[in-house]
Short mmCIF file of C-alpha atoms in Angstrom, two decimals:
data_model
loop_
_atom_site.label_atom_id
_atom_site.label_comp_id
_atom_site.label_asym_id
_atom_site.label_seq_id
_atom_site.Cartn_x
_atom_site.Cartn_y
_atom_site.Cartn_z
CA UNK X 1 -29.49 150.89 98.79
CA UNK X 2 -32.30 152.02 96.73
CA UNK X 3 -31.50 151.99 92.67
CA UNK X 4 -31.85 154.28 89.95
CA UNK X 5 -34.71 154.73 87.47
CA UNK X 6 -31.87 153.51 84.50
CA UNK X 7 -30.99 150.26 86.72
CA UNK X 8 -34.62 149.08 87.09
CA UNK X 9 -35.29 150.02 83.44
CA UNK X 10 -31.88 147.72 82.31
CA UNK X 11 -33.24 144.83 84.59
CA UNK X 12 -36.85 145.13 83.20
CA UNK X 13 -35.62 144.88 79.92
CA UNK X 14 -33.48 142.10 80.84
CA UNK X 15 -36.52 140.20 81.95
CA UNK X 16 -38.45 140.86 78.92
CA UNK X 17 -35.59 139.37 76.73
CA UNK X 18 -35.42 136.41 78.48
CA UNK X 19 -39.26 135.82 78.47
CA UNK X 20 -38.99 136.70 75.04
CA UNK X 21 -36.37 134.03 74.34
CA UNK X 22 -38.51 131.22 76.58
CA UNK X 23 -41.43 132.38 74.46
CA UNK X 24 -39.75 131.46 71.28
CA UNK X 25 -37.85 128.29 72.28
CA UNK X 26 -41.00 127.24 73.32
CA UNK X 27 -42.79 127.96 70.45
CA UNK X 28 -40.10 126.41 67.62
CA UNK X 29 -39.81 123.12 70.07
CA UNK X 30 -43.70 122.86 69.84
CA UNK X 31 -42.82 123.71 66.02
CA UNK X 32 -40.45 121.11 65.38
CA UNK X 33 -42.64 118.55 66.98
CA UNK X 34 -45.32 119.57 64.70
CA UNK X 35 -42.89 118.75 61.99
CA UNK X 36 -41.57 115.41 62.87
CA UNK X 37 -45.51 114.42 63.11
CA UNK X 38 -46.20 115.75 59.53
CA UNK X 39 -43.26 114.27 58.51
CA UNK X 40 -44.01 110.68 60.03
CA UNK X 41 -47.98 111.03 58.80
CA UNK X 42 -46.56 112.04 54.97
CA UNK X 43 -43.92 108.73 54.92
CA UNK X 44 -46.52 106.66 56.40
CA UNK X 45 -49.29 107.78 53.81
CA UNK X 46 -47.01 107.72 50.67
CA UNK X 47 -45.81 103.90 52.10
CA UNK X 48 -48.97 102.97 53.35
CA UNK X 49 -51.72 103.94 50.70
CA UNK X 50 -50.48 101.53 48.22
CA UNK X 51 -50.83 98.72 50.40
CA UNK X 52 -55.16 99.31 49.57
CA UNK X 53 -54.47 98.78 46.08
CA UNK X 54 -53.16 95.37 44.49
CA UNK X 55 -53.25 94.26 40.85
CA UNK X 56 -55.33 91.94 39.23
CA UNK X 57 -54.84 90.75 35.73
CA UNK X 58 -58.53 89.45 33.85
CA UNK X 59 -57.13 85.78 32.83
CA UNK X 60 -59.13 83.45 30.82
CA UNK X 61 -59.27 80.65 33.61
CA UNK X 62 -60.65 76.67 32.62
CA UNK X 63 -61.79 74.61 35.13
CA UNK X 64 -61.43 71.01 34.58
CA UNK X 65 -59.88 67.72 36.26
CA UNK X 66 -56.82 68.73 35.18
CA UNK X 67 -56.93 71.76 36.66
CA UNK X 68 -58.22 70.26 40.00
CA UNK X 69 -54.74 67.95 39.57
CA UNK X 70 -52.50 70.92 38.64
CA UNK X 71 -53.62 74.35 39.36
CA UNK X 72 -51.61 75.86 36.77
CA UNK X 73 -53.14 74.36 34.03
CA UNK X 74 -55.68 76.38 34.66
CA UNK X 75 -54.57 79.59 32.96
CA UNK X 76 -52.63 80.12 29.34
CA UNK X 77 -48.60 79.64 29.33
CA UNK X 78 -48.55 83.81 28.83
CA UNK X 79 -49.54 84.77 31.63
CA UNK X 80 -48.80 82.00 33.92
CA UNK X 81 -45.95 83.58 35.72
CA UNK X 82 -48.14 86.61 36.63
CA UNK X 83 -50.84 84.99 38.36
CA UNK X 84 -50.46 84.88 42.14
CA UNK X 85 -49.03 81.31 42.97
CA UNK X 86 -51.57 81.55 46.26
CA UNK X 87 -54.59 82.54 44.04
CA UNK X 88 -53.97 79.19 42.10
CA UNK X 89 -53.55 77.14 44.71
CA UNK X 90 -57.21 78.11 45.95
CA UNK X 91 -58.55 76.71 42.74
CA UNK X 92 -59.08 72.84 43.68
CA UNK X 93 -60.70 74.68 46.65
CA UNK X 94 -62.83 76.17 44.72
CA UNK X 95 -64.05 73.63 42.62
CA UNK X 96 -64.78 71.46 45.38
CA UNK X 97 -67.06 73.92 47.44
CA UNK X 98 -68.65 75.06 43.53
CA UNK X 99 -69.19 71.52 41.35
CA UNK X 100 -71.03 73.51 38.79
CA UNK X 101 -67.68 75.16 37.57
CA UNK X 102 -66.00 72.15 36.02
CA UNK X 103 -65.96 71.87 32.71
CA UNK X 104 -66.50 75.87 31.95
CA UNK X 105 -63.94 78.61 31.10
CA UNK X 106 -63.85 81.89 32.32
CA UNK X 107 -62.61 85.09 31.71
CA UNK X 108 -62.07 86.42 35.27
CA UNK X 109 -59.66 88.74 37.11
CA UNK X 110 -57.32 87.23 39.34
CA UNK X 111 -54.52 88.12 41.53
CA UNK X 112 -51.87 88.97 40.25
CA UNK X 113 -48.08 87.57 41.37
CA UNK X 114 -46.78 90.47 44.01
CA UNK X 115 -43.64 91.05 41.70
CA UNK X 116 -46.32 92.60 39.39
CA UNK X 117 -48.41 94.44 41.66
CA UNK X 118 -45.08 95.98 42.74
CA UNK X 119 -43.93 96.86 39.02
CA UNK X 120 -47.49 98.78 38.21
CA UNK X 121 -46.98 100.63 41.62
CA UNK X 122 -43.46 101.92 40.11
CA UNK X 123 -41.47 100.00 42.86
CA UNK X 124 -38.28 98.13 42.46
CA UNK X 125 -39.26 94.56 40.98
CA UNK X 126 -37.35 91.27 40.15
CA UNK X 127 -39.25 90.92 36.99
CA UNK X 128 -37.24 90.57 33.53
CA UNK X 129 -37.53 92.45 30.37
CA UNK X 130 -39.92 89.50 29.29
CA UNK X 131 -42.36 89.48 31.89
CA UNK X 132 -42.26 93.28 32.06
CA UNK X 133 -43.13 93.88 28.37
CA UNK X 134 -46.19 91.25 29.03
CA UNK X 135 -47.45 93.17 32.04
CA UNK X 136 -47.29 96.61 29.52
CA UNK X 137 -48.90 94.69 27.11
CA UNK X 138 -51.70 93.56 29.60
CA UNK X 139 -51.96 97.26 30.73
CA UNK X 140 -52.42 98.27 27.06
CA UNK X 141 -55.34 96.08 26.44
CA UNK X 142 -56.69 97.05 29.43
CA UNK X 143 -56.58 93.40 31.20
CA UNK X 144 -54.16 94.48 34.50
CA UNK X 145 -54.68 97.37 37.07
CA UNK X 146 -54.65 98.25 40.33
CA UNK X 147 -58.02 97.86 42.48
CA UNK X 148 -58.95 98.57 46.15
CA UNK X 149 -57.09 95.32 47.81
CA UNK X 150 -59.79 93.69 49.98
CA UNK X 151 -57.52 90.95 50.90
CA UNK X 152 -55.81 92.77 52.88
CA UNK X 153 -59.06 93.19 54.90
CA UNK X 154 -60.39 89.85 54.44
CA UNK X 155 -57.83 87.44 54.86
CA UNK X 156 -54.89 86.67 57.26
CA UNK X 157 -51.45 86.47 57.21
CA UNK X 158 -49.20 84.89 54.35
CA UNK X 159 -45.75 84.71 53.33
CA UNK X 160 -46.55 85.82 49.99
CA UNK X 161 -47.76 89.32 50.41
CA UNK X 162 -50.46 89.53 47.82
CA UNK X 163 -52.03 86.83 50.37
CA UNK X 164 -51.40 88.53 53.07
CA UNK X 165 -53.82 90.50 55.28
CA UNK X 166 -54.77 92.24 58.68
CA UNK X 167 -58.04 90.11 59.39
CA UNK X 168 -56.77 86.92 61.97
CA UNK X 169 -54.86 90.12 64.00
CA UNK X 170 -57.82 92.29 63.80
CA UNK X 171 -59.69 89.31 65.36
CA UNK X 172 -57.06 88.62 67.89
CA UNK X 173 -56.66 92.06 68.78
CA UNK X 174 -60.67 92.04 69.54
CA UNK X 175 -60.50 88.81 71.60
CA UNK X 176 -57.45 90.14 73.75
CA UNK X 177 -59.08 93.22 74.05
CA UNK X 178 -62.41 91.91 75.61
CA UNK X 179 -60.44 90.03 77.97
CA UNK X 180 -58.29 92.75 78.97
CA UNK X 181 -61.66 94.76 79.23
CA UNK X 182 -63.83 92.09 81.56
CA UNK X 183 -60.56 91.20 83.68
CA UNK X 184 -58.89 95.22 84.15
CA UNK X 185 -62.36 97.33 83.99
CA UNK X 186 -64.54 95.86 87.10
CA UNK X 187 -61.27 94.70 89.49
CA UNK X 188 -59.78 98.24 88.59
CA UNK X 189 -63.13 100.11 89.51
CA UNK X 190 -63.96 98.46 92.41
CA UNK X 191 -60.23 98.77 93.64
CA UNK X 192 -60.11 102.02 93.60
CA UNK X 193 -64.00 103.06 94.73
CA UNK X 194 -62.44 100.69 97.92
CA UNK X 195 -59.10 102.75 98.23
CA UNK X 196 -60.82 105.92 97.70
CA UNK X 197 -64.34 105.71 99.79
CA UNK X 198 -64.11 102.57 102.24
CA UNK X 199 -60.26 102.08 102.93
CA UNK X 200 -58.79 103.90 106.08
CA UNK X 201 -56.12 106.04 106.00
CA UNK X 202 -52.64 103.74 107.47
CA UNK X 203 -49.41 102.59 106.61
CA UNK X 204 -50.63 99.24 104.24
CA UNK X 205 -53.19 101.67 102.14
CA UNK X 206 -50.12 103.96 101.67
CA UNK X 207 -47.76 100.87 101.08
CA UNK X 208 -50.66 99.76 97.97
CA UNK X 209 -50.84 103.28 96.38
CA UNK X 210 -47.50 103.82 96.50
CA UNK X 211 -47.01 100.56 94.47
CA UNK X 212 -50.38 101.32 92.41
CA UNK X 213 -48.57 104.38 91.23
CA UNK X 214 -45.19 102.88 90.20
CA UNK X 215 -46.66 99.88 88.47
CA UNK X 216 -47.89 102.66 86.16
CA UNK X 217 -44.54 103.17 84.75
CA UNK X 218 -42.65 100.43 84.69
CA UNK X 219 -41.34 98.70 81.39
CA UNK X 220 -44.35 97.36 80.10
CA UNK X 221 -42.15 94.10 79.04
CA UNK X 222 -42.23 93.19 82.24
CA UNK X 223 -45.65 92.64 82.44
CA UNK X 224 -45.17 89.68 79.62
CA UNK X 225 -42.39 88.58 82.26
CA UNK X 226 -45.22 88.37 84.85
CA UNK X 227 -47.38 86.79 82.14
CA UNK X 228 -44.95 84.20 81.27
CA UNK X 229 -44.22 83.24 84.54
CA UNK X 230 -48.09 83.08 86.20
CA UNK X 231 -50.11 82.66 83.42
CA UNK X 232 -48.14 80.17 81.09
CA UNK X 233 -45.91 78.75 83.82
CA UNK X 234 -47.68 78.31 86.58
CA UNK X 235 -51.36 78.39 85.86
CA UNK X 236 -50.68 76.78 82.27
CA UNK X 237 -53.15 78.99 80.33
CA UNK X 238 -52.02 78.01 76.68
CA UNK X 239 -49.33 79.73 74.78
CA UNK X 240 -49.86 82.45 72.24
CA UNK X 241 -53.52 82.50 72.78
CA UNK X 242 -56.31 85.86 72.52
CA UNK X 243 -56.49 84.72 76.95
CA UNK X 244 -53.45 84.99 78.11
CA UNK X 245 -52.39 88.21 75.83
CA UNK X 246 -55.62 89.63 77.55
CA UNK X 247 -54.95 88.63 81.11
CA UNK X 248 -51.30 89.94 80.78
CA UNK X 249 -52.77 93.30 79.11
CA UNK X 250 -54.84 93.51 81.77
CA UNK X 251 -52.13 93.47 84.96
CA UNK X 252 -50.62 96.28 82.63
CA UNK X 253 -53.92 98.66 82.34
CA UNK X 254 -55.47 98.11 85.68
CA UNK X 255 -52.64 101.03 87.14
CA UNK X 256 -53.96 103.10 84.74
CA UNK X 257 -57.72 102.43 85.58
CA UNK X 258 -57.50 102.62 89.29
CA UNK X 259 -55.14 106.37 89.08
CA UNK X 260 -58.40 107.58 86.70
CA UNK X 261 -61.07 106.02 88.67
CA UNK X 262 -59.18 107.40 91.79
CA UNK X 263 -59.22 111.30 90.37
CA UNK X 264 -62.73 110.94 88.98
CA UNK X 265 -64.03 110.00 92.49
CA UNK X 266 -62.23 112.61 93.92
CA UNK X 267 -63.83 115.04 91.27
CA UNK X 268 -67.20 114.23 93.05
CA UNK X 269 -67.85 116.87 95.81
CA UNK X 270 -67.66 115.75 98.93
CA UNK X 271 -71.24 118.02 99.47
CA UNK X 272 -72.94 115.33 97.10
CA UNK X 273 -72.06 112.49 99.82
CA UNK X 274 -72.44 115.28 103.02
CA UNK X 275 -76.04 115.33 101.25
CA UNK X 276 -76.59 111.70 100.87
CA UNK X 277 -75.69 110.74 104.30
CA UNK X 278 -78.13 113.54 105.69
CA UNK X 279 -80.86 111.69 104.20
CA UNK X 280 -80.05 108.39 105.89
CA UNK X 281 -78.08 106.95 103.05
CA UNK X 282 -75.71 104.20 104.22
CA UNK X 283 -72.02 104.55 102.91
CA UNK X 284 -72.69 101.83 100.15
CA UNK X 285 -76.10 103.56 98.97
CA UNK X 286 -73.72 106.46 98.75
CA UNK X 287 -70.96 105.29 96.95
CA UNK X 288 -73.49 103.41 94.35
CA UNK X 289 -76.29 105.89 93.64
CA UNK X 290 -74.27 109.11 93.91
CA UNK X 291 -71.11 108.97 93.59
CA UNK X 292 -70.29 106.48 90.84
CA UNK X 293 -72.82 107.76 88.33
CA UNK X 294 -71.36 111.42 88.70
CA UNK X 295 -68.01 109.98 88.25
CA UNK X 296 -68.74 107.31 85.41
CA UNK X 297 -67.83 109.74 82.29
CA UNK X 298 -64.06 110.19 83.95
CA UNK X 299 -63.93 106.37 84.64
CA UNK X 300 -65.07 105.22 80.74
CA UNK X 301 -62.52 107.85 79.54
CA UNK X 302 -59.60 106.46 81.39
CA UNK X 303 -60.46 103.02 80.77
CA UNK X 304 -60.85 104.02 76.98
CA UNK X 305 -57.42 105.44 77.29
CA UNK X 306 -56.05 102.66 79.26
CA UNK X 307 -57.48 99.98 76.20
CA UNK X 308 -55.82 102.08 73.74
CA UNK X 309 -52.61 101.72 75.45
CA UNK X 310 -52.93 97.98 75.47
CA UNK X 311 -53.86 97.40 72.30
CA UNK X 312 -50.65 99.59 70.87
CA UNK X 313 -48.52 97.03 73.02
CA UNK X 314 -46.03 94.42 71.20
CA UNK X 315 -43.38 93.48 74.06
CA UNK X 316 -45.86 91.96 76.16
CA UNK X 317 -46.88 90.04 73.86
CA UNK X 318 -44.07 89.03 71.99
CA UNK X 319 -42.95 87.59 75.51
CA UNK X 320 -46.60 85.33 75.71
CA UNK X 321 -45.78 84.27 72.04
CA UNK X 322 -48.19 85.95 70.32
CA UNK X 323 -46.23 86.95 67.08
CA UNK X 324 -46.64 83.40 65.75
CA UNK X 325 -47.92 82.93 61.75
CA UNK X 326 -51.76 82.75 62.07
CA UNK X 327 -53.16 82.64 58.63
CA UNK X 328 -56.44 82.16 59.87
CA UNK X 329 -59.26 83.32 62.27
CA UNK X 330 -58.92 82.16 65.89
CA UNK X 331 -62.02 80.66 66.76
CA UNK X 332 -61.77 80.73 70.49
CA UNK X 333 -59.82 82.56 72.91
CA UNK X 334 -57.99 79.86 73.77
CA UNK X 335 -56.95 78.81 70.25
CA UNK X 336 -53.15 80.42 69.15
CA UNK X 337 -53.98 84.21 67.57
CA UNK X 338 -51.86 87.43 67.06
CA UNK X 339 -52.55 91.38 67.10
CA UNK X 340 -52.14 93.92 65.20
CA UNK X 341 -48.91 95.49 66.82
CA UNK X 342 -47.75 92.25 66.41
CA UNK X 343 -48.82 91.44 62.79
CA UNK X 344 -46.75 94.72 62.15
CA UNK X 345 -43.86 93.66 63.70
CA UNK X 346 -43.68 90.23 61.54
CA UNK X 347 -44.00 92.22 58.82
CA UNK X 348 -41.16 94.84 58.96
CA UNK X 349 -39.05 91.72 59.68
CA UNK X 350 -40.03 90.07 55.89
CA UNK X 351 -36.96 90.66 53.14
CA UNK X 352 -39.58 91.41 50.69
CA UNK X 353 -40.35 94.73 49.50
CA UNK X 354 -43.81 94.19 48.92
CA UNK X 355 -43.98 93.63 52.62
CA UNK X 356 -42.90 97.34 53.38
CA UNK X 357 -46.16 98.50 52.65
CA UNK X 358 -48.28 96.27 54.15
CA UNK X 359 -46.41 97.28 57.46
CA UNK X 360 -47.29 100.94 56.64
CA UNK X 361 -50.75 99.96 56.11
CA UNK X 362 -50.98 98.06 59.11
CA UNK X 363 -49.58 101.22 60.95
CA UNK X 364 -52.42 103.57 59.53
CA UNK X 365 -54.92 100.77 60.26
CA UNK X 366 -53.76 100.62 63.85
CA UNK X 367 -53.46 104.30 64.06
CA UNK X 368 -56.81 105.30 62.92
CA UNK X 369 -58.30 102.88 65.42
CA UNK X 370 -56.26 104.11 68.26
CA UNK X 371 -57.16 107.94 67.26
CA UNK X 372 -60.74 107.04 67.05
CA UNK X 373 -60.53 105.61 70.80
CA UNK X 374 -58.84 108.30 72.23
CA UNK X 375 -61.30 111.09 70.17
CA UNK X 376 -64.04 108.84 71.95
CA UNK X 377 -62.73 109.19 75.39
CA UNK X 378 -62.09 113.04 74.45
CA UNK X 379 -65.83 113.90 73.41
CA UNK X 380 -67.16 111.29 76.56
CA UNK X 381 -65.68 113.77 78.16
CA UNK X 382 -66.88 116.49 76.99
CA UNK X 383 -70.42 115.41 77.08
CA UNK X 384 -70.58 113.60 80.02
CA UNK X 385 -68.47 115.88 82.43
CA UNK X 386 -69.92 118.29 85.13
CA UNK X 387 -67.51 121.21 86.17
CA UNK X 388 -68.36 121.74 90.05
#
């Protein structure tokens, strides 16, 4: 029954309303999206920025045997309480590694207690009217501010949080990261250039990609289950340490390297290896002189990717018992270290307020480090790629 001109002209319009309404949904649910991300970039700036600042206070500091004996002796009565307890219990330190110092005074800025770098950043603080009128006083004459906190890149962890800083989990992050890098990168390649080029099309080859592909998204904790239970248990690599938080970060990125080795092989046309073999290139020549270096820009991007997923991991981890206190460097990969995600997660755990801000910074620290990984996979890409 054919319809009239009016019918087909109420049904078009009927379609264009509802394309009209997908359009819009689907441009205020990008929208809102883009607004949760501002929003979470603004509250992690405004908590995160101050945690690059920290105030110092210029002391007049004596170094003698008495202050060797009892650190606090080294600085006047008046300002005593505002000195960083940790800064003062470096001093005997300090005048063993530099003899020359004893006997001398000093006028030197010093750390300053973390109840007072709080107060000069405007925070809530659990100094009294005393000690606050001494700060203002110190402000006045010009002997306390705020300046760029290299601590927090220089030192590790502490439980007071003028002490502490990001550098033991920066280092363990590294470590678990190479690890993760020389187990996952060449067992994830050469899986896949087998699966994809050599392997023969039955049943078991199905049975492995099938699994390949769903050990991709599974919990990621589970992975520190399998850690614990092979690594720790079984092959009794040590607890907490930069090689077992690699080896278990690896079993949880080699999914991803093998799916984007997989697709960048399969990128390669198969006229490039029609080409080979017609110039008496065995299957292996093949593979390794033209196929792998046409494919090599997909493979270092999804192994870039991969890496940046692993190092944004904590449950893994947490599982292998590497969220222990680690105030200094690791100096092997066997020794006990912690990462960043990690360090973070400590943190936000800490009653103290100061400690808010040092998780924030740690977040921005481990965000900027994750962008800049995935903006290097994105322009590898870019530069590398050939469009067939």
């Amino acid at each position: 029954m054919s319809q009239s001109f009016d019918e087909i002209s109420a049904q078009l319009k009927r379609r264009h309303r509802k394309s009209a309404r997908l359009k819009w949904l689907s441009m205020g649910a990008l929208g809102l999206a883009g607004l949760f991300l501002v929003i979470f970039f603004a509250d992690m700036l405004g908590k995160g920025l101050p945690a690059f600042q920290q105030a110092q206070i210029r002391v007049e500091v004596t170094y003698s045997e008495q202050s060797q004996q009892l650190p606090l002796a080294a600085v006047n009565e008046d300002v005593r309480e505002l000195v960083s307890r940790g800064w003062l219990r470096t001093l005997p330190m300090m005048m063993r590694d530099n003899p020359e110092l004893l006997g001398s005074t000093r006028q030197e800025w010093v750390l300053a207690d973390g109840q007072v770098d709080q107060y000069l950043k405007g925070h809530y603080t659990r100094l009294n009217d005393r000690q606050q009128a001494a700060v203002d006083a110190l402000v006045e004459e010009g002997r306390a501010e705020l300046k760029f906190n290299t601590t927090f890149f220089t030192r590790g962890d502490s439980k007071m949080p003028e002490l502490a800083g990001i550098m033991s989990a920066a280092m363990g992050t590294v470590m678990t990261l190479l690890v993760t890098l020389a187990v996952s990168f060449p067992i994830g390649v050469m899986t896949a250039v087998y699966l994809e080029e050599f392997a023969p099309d039955n049943r078991l080859t199905q049975i492995i990609e099938i699994n390949i592909n769903n050990l991709a998204a599974i919990p990621s904790i589970l992975f520190g289950l399998l850690g614990l239970a092979i690594f720790i248990s079984f092959f009794g690599v040590p607890r907490s340490s930069p090689l077992v938080g690699g080896l278990t970060l690896a079993l949880m990125t080699l999914p991803v390297i093998i799916i984007s080795t997989r697709t960048a092989l399969r990128s390669v046309p198969d006229s490039i290896r029609h080409a080979a073999f017609g110039v008496g290139c065995s299957r292996w020549q093949v593979v390794r002189d033209h196929v792998l270096p046409l494919a090599l820009p997909g493979i270092m991007t999804g192994s870039i990717i991969g890496l940046a997923q692993a190092m944004g991991e904590t449950a893994p981890l947490i599982i292998v018992g590497m969220v222990a206190f680690i105030p200094d460097i690791s100096a092997s990969v066997t020794d006990a270290a912690t990462v960043l995600p990690a360090q973070i997660f400590t943190w936000a755990g800490e009653p103290d307020r100061a400690f808010v801000e040092k998780t924030a910074g740690g977040i921005l620290v481990l965000l900027s480090v994750l962008i800049a990984m995935n903006a290097t996979a994105v322009v590898l890409r870019k530069k590398f790629e050939r469009r067939w």
